[in-house]
Tab-separated table of C-alpha atoms in Angstrom:
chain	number	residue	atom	x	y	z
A	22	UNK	CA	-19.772	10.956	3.181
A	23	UNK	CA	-17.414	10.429	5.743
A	24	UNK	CA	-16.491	11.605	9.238
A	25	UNK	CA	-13.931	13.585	10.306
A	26	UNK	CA	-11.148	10.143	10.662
A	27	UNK	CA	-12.564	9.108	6.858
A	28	UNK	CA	-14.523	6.433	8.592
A	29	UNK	CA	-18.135	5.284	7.360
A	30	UNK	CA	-20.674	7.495	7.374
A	31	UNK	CA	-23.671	4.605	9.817
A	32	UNK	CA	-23.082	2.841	13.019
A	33	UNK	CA	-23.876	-0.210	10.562
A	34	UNK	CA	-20.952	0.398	8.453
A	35	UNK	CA	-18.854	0.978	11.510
A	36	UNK	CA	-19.406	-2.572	13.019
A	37	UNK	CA	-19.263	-4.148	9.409
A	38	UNK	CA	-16.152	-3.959	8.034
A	39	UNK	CA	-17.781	-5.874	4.717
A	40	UNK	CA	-18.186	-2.337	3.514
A	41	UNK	CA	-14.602	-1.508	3.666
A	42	UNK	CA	-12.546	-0.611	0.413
A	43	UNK	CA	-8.898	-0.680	-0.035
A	44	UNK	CA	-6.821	0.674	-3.446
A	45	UNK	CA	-3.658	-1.486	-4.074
A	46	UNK	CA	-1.391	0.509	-5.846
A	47	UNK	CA	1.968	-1.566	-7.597
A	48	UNK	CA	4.541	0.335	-9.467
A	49	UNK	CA	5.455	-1.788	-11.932
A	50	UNK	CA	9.449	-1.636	-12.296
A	51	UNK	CA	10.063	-5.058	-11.174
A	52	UNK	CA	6.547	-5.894	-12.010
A	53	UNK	CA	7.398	-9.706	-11.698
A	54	UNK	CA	8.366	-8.983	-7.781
A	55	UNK	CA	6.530	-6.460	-6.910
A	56	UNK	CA	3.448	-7.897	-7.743
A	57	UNK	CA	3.642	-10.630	-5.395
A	58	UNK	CA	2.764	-8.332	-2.707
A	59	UNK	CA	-1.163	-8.503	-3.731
A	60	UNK	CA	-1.158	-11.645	-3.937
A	61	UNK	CA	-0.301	-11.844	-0.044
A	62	UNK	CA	-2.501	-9.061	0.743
A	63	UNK	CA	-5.446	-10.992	-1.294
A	64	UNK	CA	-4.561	-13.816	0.932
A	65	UNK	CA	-7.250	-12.301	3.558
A	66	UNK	CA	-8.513	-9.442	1.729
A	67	UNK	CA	-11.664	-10.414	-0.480
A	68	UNK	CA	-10.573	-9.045	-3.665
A	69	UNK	CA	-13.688	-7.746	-4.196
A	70	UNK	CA	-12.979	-5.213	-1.703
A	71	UNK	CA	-9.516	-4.243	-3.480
A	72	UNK	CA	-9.319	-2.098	-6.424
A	73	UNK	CA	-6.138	-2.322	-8.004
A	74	UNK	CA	-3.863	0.662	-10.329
A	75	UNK	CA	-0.419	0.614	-11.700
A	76	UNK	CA	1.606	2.843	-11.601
A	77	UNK	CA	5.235	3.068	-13.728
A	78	UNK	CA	7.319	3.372	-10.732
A	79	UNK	CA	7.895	4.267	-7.436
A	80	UNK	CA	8.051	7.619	-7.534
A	81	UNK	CA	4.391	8.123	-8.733
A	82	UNK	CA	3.164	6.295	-5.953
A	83	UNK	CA	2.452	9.296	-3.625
A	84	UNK	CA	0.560	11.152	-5.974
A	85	UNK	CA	-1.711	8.201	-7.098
A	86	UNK	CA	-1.838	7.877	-2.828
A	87	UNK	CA	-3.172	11.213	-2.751
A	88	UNK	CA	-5.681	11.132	-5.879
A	89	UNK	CA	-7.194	7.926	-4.980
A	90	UNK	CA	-7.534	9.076	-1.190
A	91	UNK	CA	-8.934	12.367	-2.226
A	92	UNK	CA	-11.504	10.500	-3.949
A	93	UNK	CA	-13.500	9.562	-0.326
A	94	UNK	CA	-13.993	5.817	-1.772
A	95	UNK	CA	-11.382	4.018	0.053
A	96	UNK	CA	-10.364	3.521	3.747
A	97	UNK	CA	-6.728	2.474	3.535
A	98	UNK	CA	-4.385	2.768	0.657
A	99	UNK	CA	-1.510	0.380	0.125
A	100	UNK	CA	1.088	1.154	-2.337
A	101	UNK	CA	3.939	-1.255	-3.291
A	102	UNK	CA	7.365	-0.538	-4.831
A	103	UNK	CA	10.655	-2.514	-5.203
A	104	UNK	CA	13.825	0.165	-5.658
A	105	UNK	CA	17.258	-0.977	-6.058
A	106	UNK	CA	20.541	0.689	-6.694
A	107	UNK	CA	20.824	0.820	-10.230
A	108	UNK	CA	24.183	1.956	-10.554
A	109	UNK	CA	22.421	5.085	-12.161
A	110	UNK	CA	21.051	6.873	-9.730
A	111	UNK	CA	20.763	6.953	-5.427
A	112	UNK	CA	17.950	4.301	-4.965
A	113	UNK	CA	17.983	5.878	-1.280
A	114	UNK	CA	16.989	9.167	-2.104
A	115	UNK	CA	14.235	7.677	-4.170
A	116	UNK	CA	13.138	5.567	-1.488
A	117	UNK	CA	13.373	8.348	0.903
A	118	UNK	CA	11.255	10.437	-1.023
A	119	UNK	CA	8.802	7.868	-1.957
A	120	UNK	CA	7.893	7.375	1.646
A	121	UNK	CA	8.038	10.554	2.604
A	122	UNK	CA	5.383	11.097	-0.094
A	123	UNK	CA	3.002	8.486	1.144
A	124	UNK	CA	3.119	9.489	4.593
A	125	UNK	CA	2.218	12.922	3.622
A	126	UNK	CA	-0.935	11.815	1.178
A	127	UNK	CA	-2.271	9.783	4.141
A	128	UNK	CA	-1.681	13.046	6.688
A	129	UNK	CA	-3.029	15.610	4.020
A	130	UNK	CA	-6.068	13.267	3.334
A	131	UNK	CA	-6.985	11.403	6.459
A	132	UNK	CA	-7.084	8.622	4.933
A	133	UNK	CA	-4.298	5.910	6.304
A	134	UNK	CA	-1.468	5.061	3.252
A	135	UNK	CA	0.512	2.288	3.536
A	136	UNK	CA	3.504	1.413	2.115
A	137	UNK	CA	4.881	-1.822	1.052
A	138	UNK	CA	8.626	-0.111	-0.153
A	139	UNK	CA	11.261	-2.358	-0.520
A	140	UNK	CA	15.128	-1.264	-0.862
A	141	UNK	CA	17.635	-3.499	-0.610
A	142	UNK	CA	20.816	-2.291	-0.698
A	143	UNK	CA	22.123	-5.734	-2.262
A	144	UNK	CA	20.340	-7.332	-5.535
A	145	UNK	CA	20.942	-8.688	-8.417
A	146	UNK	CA	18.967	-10.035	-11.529
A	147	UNK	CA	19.674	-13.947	-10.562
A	148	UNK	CA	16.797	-16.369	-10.293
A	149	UNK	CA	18.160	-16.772	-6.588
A	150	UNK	CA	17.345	-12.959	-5.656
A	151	UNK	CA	14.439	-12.927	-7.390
A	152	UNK	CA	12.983	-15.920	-5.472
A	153	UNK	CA	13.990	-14.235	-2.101
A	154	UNK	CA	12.109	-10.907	-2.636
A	155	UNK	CA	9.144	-12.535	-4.259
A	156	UNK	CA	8.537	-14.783	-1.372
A	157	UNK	CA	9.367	-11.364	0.621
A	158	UNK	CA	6.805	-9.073	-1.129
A	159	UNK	CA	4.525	-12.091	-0.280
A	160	UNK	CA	4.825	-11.812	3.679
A	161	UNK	CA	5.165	-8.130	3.331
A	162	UNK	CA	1.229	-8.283	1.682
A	163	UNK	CA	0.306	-10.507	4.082
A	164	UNK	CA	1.492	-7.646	6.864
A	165	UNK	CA	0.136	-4.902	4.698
A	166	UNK	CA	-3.287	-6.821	5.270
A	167	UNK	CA	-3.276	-6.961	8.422
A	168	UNK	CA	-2.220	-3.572	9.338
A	169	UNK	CA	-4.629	-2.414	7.066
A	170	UNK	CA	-7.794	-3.623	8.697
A	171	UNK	CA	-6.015	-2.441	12.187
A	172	UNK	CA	-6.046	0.760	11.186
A	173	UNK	CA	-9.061	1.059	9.396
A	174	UNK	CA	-11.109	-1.109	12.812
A	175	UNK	CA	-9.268	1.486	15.492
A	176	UNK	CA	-10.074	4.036	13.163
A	177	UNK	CA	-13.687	3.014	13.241
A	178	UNK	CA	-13.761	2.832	17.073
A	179	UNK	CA	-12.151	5.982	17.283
A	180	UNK	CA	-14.915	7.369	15.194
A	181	UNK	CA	-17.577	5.427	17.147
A	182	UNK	CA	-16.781	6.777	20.360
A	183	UNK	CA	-16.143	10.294	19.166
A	184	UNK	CA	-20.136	9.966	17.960
């Protein structure tokens, strides 16, 4: 069970943030890319506090966000997406919507969703590009990290103080 903020349930659990869980959710359109982003979030994550889905795309991201917060196992949801101008379709809009998405699962659940969303407006399938936005998703993981236990620690102090 879990206070009002989605916090832990004990003072114990509050101080020690070994209990914390976090879902990693990857679409997996530009799998190869996008999937660097764990690895820099594993970087100081234990992975054995990370459960990890795929998803097909972006655009399910926010309601995977919203099922796996809904589920009261997890403190902090990241979700990671790479969306790029096609030539098909507005890879803005998509963006736009995909965010818009995750902010609302974390606002409707209480329980904080972050997003690792990339969308540049210039890329192409060369080995050059590809290196840039792995090494990107990388550092972006990294930062996902650490805003995650942020949120979740102030989180847990807000909680603490509100007991």
């Amino acid at each position: 069970m879990r206070d009002r903020l989605g916090c832990c349930e004990t003072k114990k659990e509050r101080s020690d943030m070994s209990h914390t869980r976090y879902a990693f959710v990857k679409a997996q359109w530009h799998a190869d890319i996008v999937d660097r982003a764990l690895d820099g979030f594993l970087e100081s994550i234990p992975a054995n506090s990370v459960d990890v889905f795929d998803v097909p795309g972006a655009f399910e991201l926010p309601l995977m966000a919203r099922d796996l917060a809904n589920t009261g196992q997890y403190h902090a949801i990241i979700c990671a997406a790479f969306v790029v101008d096609g030539g098909i379709y507005r890879h803005d809009f998509v963006a736009g919507a995909v965010v818009d998405g995750l902010m609302r699962a974390g606002l409707d659940s209480g329980v904080p969703v972050l997003s690792v969303s990339l969308t540049p407006h210039h890329y192409q399938e060369t080995a050059h590009h590809k290196a840039i936005y792995k090494a990107h998703f990388v550092e972006k993981g990294r930062e996902a990290a650490q805003a995650a236990r942020s949120i979740v620690a102030t989180r847990a102090q807000v909680s603490a103080k509100a007991a």
